[in-house]
Amino acid sequence: MSRRREQFTSTLTRALSMVLTTRLNDPRIAGMITVTKMEVTPDFRHAVVGISVMPEKHESRTLHGLRHAARHIQALLYKEVRTRTIPHLHFELDRSLKKQADMLDLIRKAVESGEPAPGSDDVDAADALPPSDTNSAPEDPPS
């Protein structure tokens, strides 16, 4: 990705996060919305926006509201970013944050319960390594 496109994507992501949290008053858009990723096409005409919505029960309704309000959001972004054009926004759900949160929760529960991790047989890491043969002299090459 070109440096210019990276900078534009970063600026647009920050502005979009601000617009979604402070300037949007749509009853369909509920919950905590996080912009997780943004991919802008090389011609700067389209942007795929990955969002995460918490709690999960608001996902489908919020996604529908964002897709419906995309043109209005573009107009708000234009006022914030001040470029010649703002790309057409295409919203998608990104469930990676939820997967990470679930995994961290499982790890936390395992640590609290004191259970060993699956697949470990309470073997110390040092005992699992094969003995090293550092004191032996190297073999003579065959003649």
mmCIF file with all atom_site columns, C-alpha atoms in Angstrom:
data_model
loop_
_atom_site.group_PDB
_atom_site.id
_atom_site.type_symbol
_atom_site.label_atom_id
_atom_site.label_alt_id
_atom_site.label_comp_id
_atom_site.label_asym_id
_atom_site.label_entity_id
_atom_site.label_seq_id
_atom_site.pdbx_PDB_ins_code
_atom_site.Cartn_x
_atom_site.Cartn_y
_atom_site.Cartn_z
_atom_site.occupancy
_atom_site.B_iso_or_equiv
_atom_site.pdbx_formal_charge
_atom_site.auth_seq_id
_atom_site.auth_comp_id
_atom_site.auth_asym_id
_atom_site.auth_atom_id
_atom_site.pdbx_PDB_model_num
ATOM 1   C CA . MET A 1 1   ? 0.000   0.000   0.000  1.00 0.00 ? 1   MET A CA 1
ATOM 2   C CA . SER A 1 2   ? 1.348   3.428   -0.877 1.00 0.00 ? 2   SER A CA 1
ATOM 3   C CA . ARG A 1 3   ? 2.306   5.858   1.848  1.00 0.00 ? 3   ARG A CA 1
ATOM 4   C CA . ARG A 1 4   ? -0.325  8.333   0.659  1.00 0.00 ? 4   ARG A CA 1
ATOM 5   C CA . ARG A 1 5   ? -3.080  5.716   0.825  1.00 0.00 ? 5   ARG A CA 1
ATOM 6   C CA . GLU A 1 6   ? -1.934  4.623   4.298  1.00 0.00 ? 6   GLU A CA 1
ATOM 7   C CA . GLN A 1 7   ? -2.106  8.201   5.554  1.00 0.00 ? 7   GLN A CA 1
ATOM 8   C CA . PHE A 1 8   ? -5.516  8.765   3.976  1.00 0.00 ? 8   PHE A CA 1
ATOM 9   C CA . THR A 1 9   ? -6.849  5.506   5.427  1.00 0.00 ? 9   THR A CA 1
ATOM 10  C CA . SER A 1 10  ? -5.574  6.393   8.891  1.00 0.00 ? 10  SER A CA 1
ATOM 11  C CA . THR A 1 11  ? -7.086  9.888   8.756  1.00 0.00 ? 11  THR A CA 1
ATOM 12  C CA . LEU A 1 12  ? -10.377 8.544   7.433  1.00 0.00 ? 12  LEU A CA 1
ATOM 13  C CA . THR A 1 13  ? -10.527 5.836   10.122 1.00 0.00 ? 13  THR A CA 1
ATOM 14  C CA . ARG A 1 14  ? -10.035 8.355   12.927 1.00 0.00 ? 14  ARG A CA 1
ATOM 15  C CA . ALA A 1 15  ? -12.622 10.726  11.445 1.00 0.00 ? 15  ALA A CA 1
ATOM 16  C CA . LEU A 1 16  ? -15.127 7.895   10.922 1.00 0.00 ? 16  LEU A CA 1
ATOM 17  C CA . SER A 1 17  ? -14.720 6.733   14.526 1.00 0.00 ? 17  SER A CA 1
ATOM 18  C CA . MET A 1 18  ? -15.413 10.244  15.729 1.00 0.00 ? 18  MET A CA 1
ATOM 19  C CA . VAL A 1 19  ? -18.446 10.666  13.435 1.00 0.00 ? 19  VAL A CA 1
ATOM 20  C CA . LEU A 1 20  ? -19.947 7.331   14.511 1.00 0.00 ? 20  LEU A CA 1
ATOM 21  C CA . THR A 1 21  ? -19.595 8.096   18.211 1.00 0.00 ? 21  THR A CA 1
ATOM 22  C CA . THR A 1 22  ? -20.578 11.767  18.307 1.00 0.00 ? 22  THR A CA 1
ATOM 23  C CA . ARG A 1 23  ? -22.445 12.961  15.222 1.00 0.00 ? 23  ARG A CA 1
ATOM 24  C CA . LEU A 1 24  ? -24.868 10.189  14.310 1.00 0.00 ? 24  LEU A CA 1
ATOM 25  C CA . ASN A 1 25  ? -28.425 10.169  15.695 1.00 0.00 ? 25  ASN A CA 1
ATOM 26  C CA . ASP A 1 26  ? -30.051 7.125   14.140 1.00 0.00 ? 26  ASP A CA 1
ATOM 27  C CA . PRO A 1 27  ? -32.177 4.914   16.439 1.00 0.00 ? 27  PRO A CA 1
ATOM 28  C CA . ARG A 1 28  ? -31.152 1.827   14.448 1.00 0.00 ? 28  ARG A CA 1
ATOM 29  C CA . ILE A 1 29  ? -27.507 2.382   15.323 1.00 0.00 ? 29  ILE A CA 1
ATOM 30  C CA . ALA A 1 30  ? -27.097 1.174   18.899 1.00 0.00 ? 30  ALA A CA 1
ATOM 31  C CA . GLY A 1 31  ? -24.405 -0.263  21.099 1.00 0.00 ? 31  GLY A CA 1
ATOM 32  C CA . MET A 1 32  ? -20.706 0.429   21.117 1.00 0.00 ? 32  MET A CA 1
ATOM 33  C CA . ILE A 1 33  ? -19.354 0.618   17.566 1.00 0.00 ? 33  ILE A CA 1
ATOM 34  C CA . THR A 1 34  ? -15.648 0.178   16.901 1.00 0.00 ? 34  THR A CA 1
ATOM 35  C CA . VAL A 1 35  ? -13.979 0.653   13.525 1.00 0.00 ? 35  VAL A CA 1
ATOM 36  C CA . THR A 1 36  ? -11.615 -2.336  13.404 1.00 0.00 ? 36  THR A CA 1
ATOM 37  C CA . LYS A 1 37  ? -10.223 -2.026  9.898  1.00 0.00 ? 37  LYS A CA 1
ATOM 38  C CA . MET A 1 38  ? -10.521 -0.032  6.718  1.00 0.00 ? 38  MET A CA 1
ATOM 39  C CA . GLU A 1 39  ? -9.371  -0.944  3.220  1.00 0.00 ? 39  GLU A CA 1
ATOM 40  C CA . VAL A 1 40  ? -9.352  1.878   0.665  1.00 0.00 ? 40  VAL A CA 1
ATOM 41  C CA . THR A 1 41  ? -9.074  0.958   -3.016 1.00 0.00 ? 41  THR A CA 1
ATOM 42  C CA . PRO A 1 42  ? -6.067  2.326   -4.936 1.00 0.00 ? 42  PRO A CA 1
ATOM 43  C CA . ASP A 1 43  ? -8.290  4.806   -6.810 1.00 0.00 ? 43  ASP A CA 1
ATOM 44  C CA . PHE A 1 44  ? -9.706  6.120   -3.476 1.00 0.00 ? 44  PHE A CA 1
ATOM 45  C CA . ARG A 1 45  ? -13.302 5.581   -4.663 1.00 0.00 ? 45  ARG A CA 1
ATOM 46  C CA . HIS A 1 46  ? -14.370 2.786   -2.303 1.00 0.00 ? 46  HIS A CA 1
ATOM 47  C CA . ALA A 1 47  ? -13.597 1.804   1.264  1.00 0.00 ? 47  ALA A CA 1
ATOM 48  C CA . VAL A 1 48  ? -14.537 -1.423  3.016  1.00 0.00 ? 48  VAL A CA 1
ATOM 49  C CA . VAL A 1 49  ? -15.043 -0.663  6.698  1.00 0.00 ? 49  VAL A CA 1
ATOM 50  C CA . GLY A 1 50  ? -14.890 -3.440  9.282  1.00 0.00 ? 50  GLY A CA 1
ATOM 51  C CA . ILE A 1 51  ? -16.929 -2.688  12.400 1.00 0.00 ? 51  ILE A CA 1
ATOM 52  C CA . SER A 1 52  ? -17.482 -4.446  15.668 1.00 0.00 ? 52  SER A CA 1
ATOM 53  C CA . VAL A 1 53  ? -20.713 -3.899  17.586 1.00 0.00 ? 53  VAL A CA 1
ATOM 54  C CA . MET A 1 54  ? -21.142 -4.663  21.278 1.00 0.00 ? 54  MET A CA 1
ATOM 55  C CA . PRO A 1 55  ? -23.427 -6.129  22.576 1.00 0.00 ? 55  PRO A CA 1
ATOM 56  C CA . GLU A 1 56  ? -23.966 -8.758  19.947 1.00 0.00 ? 56  GLU A CA 1
ATOM 57  C CA . LYS A 1 57  ? -27.762 -8.367  19.957 1.00 0.00 ? 57  LYS A CA 1
ATOM 58  C CA . HIS A 1 58  ? -27.424 -4.981  18.195 1.00 0.00 ? 58  HIS A CA 1
ATOM 59  C CA . GLU A 1 59  ? -25.208 -6.215  15.327 1.00 0.00 ? 59  GLU A CA 1
ATOM 60  C CA . SER A 1 60  ? -27.676 -6.788  12.507 1.00 0.00 ? 60  SER A CA 1
ATOM 61  C CA . ARG A 1 61  ? -29.811 -3.715  13.196 1.00 0.00 ? 61  ARG A CA 1
ATOM 62  C CA . THR A 1 62  ? -26.763 -1.458  13.551 1.00 0.00 ? 62  THR A CA 1
ATOM 63  C CA . LEU A 1 63  ? -25.187 -2.823  10.361 1.00 0.00 ? 63  LEU A CA 1
ATOM 64  C CA . HIS A 1 64  ? -28.448 -2.196  8.493  1.00 0.00 ? 64  HIS A CA 1
ATOM 65  C CA . GLY A 1 65  ? -28.585 1.365   9.869  1.00 0.00 ? 65  GLY A CA 1
ATOM 66  C CA . LEU A 1 66  ? -24.975 2.085   8.914  1.00 0.00 ? 66  LEU A CA 1
ATOM 67  C CA . ARG A 1 67  ? -25.466 0.772   5.388  1.00 0.00 ? 67  ARG A CA 1
ATOM 68  C CA . HIS A 1 68  ? -28.609 2.875   5.006  1.00 0.00 ? 68  HIS A CA 1
ATOM 69  C CA . ALA A 1 69  ? -26.883 6.000   6.364  1.00 0.00 ? 69  ALA A CA 1
ATOM 70  C CA . ALA A 1 70  ? -23.648 5.546   4.365  1.00 0.00 ? 70  ALA A CA 1
ATOM 71  C CA . ARG A 1 71  ? -24.258 8.603   2.140  1.00 0.00 ? 71  ARG A CA 1
ATOM 72  C CA . HIS A 1 72  ? -25.025 10.780  5.166  1.00 0.00 ? 72  HIS A CA 1
ATOM 73  C CA . ILE A 1 73  ? -21.890 9.492   6.922  1.00 0.00 ? 73  ILE A CA 1
ATOM 74  C CA . GLN A 1 74  ? -19.864 10.318  3.793  1.00 0.00 ? 74  GLN A CA 1
ATOM 75  C CA . ALA A 1 75  ? -21.179 13.895  3.922  1.00 0.00 ? 75  ALA A CA 1
ATOM 76  C CA . LEU A 1 76  ? -20.196 14.184  7.590  1.00 0.00 ? 76  LEU A CA 1
ATOM 77  C CA . LEU A 1 77  ? -16.753 12.783  6.783  1.00 0.00 ? 77  LEU A CA 1
ATOM 78  C CA . TYR A 1 78  ? -16.333 15.307  3.975  1.00 0.00 ? 78  TYR A CA 1
ATOM 79  C CA . LYS A 1 79  ? -16.782 18.116  6.495  1.00 0.00 ? 79  LYS A CA 1
ATOM 80  C CA . GLU A 1 80  ? -14.223 16.529  8.834  1.00 0.00 ? 80  GLU A CA 1
ATOM 81  C CA . VAL A 1 81  ? -11.508 15.444  6.398  1.00 0.00 ? 81  VAL A CA 1
ATOM 82  C CA . ARG A 1 82  ? -11.783 18.115  3.682  1.00 0.00 ? 82  ARG A CA 1
ATOM 83  C CA . THR A 1 83  ? -10.588 16.223  0.644  1.00 0.00 ? 83  THR A CA 1
ATOM 84  C CA . ARG A 1 84  ? -11.840 16.374  -2.927 1.00 0.00 ? 84  ARG A CA 1
ATOM 85  C CA . THR A 1 85  ? -13.713 13.116  -2.573 1.00 0.00 ? 85  THR A CA 1
ATOM 86  C CA . ILE A 1 86  ? -14.686 10.710  0.160  1.00 0.00 ? 86  ILE A CA 1
ATOM 87  C CA . PRO A 1 87  ? -14.815 7.047   -0.845 1.00 0.00 ? 87  PRO A CA 1
ATOM 88  C CA . HIS A 1 88  ? -18.107 5.170   -0.932 1.00 0.00 ? 88  HIS A CA 1
ATOM 89  C CA . LEU A 1 89  ? -18.352 3.295   2.363  1.00 0.00 ? 89  LEU A CA 1
ATOM 90  C CA . HIS A 1 90  ? -19.167 -0.414  2.459  1.00 0.00 ? 90  HIS A CA 1
ATOM 91  C CA . PHE A 1 91  ? -19.745 -1.657  6.014  1.00 0.00 ? 91  PHE A CA 1
ATOM 92  C CA . GLU A 1 92  ? -19.005 -5.243  7.126  1.00 0.00 ? 92  GLU A CA 1
ATOM 93  C CA . LEU A 1 93  ? -19.111 -6.935  10.510 1.00 0.00 ? 93  LEU A CA 1
ATOM 94  C CA . ASP A 1 94  ? -15.725 -7.872  11.937 1.00 0.00 ? 94  ASP A CA 1
ATOM 95  C CA . ARG A 1 95  ? -16.013 -10.478 14.661 1.00 0.00 ? 95  ARG A CA 1
ATOM 96  C CA . SER A 1 96  ? -12.281 -10.683 15.428 1.00 0.00 ? 96  SER A CA 1
ATOM 97  C CA . LEU A 1 97  ? -12.590 -8.564  18.599 1.00 0.00 ? 97  LEU A CA 1
ATOM 98  C CA . LYS A 1 98  ? -15.267 -10.879 19.948 1.00 0.00 ? 98  LYS A CA 1
ATOM 99  C CA . LYS A 1 99  ? -13.106 -13.928 19.233 1.00 0.00 ? 99  LYS A CA 1
ATOM 100 C CA . GLN A 1 100 ? -10.173 -12.308 21.017 1.00 0.00 ? 100 GLN A CA 1
ATOM 101 C CA . ALA A 1 101 ? -12.338 -11.389 24.007 1.00 0.00 ? 101 ALA A CA 1
ATOM 102 C CA . ASP A 1 102 ? -13.704 -14.950 24.216 1.00 0.00 ? 102 ASP A CA 1
ATOM 103 C CA . MET A 1 103 ? -10.196 -16.416 24.057 1.00 0.00 ? 103 MET A CA 1
ATOM 104 C CA . LEU A 1 104 ? -8.923  -14.072 26.782 1.00 0.00 ? 104 LEU A CA 1
ATOM 105 C CA . ASP A 1 105 ? -11.920 -14.982 28.922 1.00 0.00 ? 105 ASP A CA 1
ATOM 106 C CA . LEU A 1 106 ? -11.165 -18.704 28.528 1.00 0.00 ? 106 LEU A CA 1
ATOM 107 C CA . ILE A 1 107 ? -7.522  -18.111 29.460 1.00 0.00 ? 107 ILE A CA 1
ATOM 108 C CA . ARG A 1 108 ? -8.543  -16.079 32.502 1.00 0.00 ? 108 ARG A CA 1
ATOM 109 C CA . LYS A 1 109 ? -10.938 -18.812 33.668 1.00 0.00 ? 109 LYS A CA 1
ATOM 110 C CA . ALA A 1 110 ? -8.270  -21.494 33.221 1.00 0.00 ? 110 ALA A CA 1
ATOM 111 C CA . VAL A 1 111 ? -5.735  -19.486 35.236 1.00 0.00 ? 111 VAL A CA 1
ATOM 112 C CA . GLU A 1 112 ? -8.258  -18.823 38.007 1.00 0.00 ? 112 GLU A CA 1
ATOM 113 C CA . SER A 1 113 ? -9.235  -22.487 38.248 1.00 0.00 ? 113 SER A CA 1
ATOM 114 C CA . GLY A 1 114 ? -5.596  -23.619 38.307 1.00 0.00 ? 114 GLY A CA 1
ATOM 115 C CA . GLU A 1 115 ? -6.196  -26.298 35.697 1.00 0.00 ? 115 GLU A CA 1
ATOM 116 C CA . PRO A 1 116 ? -3.335  -27.197 33.352 1.00 0.00 ? 116 PRO A CA 1
ATOM 117 C CA . ALA A 1 117 ? -3.702  -26.266 29.739 1.00 0.00 ? 117 ALA A CA 1
ATOM 118 C CA . PRO A 1 118 ? -5.085  -28.974 27.446 1.00 0.00 ? 118 PRO A CA 1
ATOM 119 C CA . GLY A 1 119 ? -2.306  -31.148 26.060 1.00 0.00 ? 119 GLY A CA 1
ATOM 120 C CA . SER A 1 120 ? 0.161   -30.389 28.844 1.00 0.00 ? 120 SER A CA 1
ATOM 121 C CA . ASP A 1 121 ? 0.767   -33.321 31.165 1.00 0.00 ? 121 ASP A CA 1
ATOM 122 C CA . ASP A 1 122 ? 2.195   -31.206 33.994 1.00 0.00 ? 122 ASP A CA 1
ATOM 123 C CA . VAL A 1 123 ? 5.651   -31.643 32.505 1.00 0.00 ? 123 VAL A CA 1
ATOM 124 C CA . ASP A 1 124 ? 8.234   -29.013 33.292 1.00 0.00 ? 124 ASP A CA 1
ATOM 125 C CA . ALA A 1 125 ? 9.532   -27.300 30.155 1.00 0.00 ? 125 ALA A CA 1
ATOM 126 C CA . ALA A 1 126 ? 13.160  -28.012 31.093 1.00 0.00 ? 126 ALA A CA 1
ATOM 127 C CA . ASP A 1 127 ? 12.404  -31.734 31.532 1.00 0.00 ? 127 ASP A CA 1
ATOM 128 C CA . ALA A 1 128 ? 10.770  -31.892 28.104 1.00 0.00 ? 128 ALA A CA 1
ATOM 129 C CA . LEU A 1 129 ? 13.942  -30.823 26.271 1.00 0.00 ? 129 LEU A CA 1
ATOM 130 C CA . PRO A 1 130 ? 16.365  -33.498 25.114 1.00 0.00 ? 130 PRO A CA 1
ATOM 131 C CA . PRO A 1 131 ? 19.753  -33.434 26.854 1.00 0.00 ? 131 PRO A CA 1
ATOM 132 C CA . SER A 1 132 ? 22.296  -31.339 25.040 1.00 0.00 ? 132 SER A CA 1
ATOM 133 C CA . ASP A 1 133 ? 25.653  -32.829 24.219 1.00 0.00 ? 133 ASP A CA 1
ATOM 134 C CA . THR A 1 134 ? 27.783  -29.700 24.477 1.00 0.00 ? 134 THR A CA 1
ATOM 135 C CA . ASN A 1 135 ? 30.830  -31.297 26.161 1.00 0.00 ? 135 ASN A CA 1
ATOM 136 C CA . SER A 1 136 ? 31.604  -33.832 23.459 1.00 0.00 ? 136 SER A CA 1
ATOM 137 C CA . ALA A 1 137 ? 34.198  -33.086 20.848 1.00 0.00 ? 137 ALA A CA 1
ATOM 138 C CA . PRO A 1 138 ? 33.129  -32.847 17.209 1.00 0.00 ? 138 PRO A CA 1
ATOM 139 C CA . GLU A 1 139 ? 33.591  -35.989 15.189 1.00 0.00 ? 139 GLU A CA 1
ATOM 140 C CA . ASP A 1 140 ? 36.498  -36.256 12.781 1.00 0.00 ? 140 ASP A CA 1
ATOM 141 C CA . PRO A 1 141 ? 35.396  -36.006 9.150  1.00 0.00 ? 141 PRO A CA 1
ATOM 142 C CA . PRO A 1 142 ? 35.576  -39.312 7.259  1.00 0.00 ? 142 PRO A CA 1
ATOM 143 C CA . SER A 1 143 ? 38.774  -39.818 5.239  1.00 0.00 ? 143 SER A CA 1
#
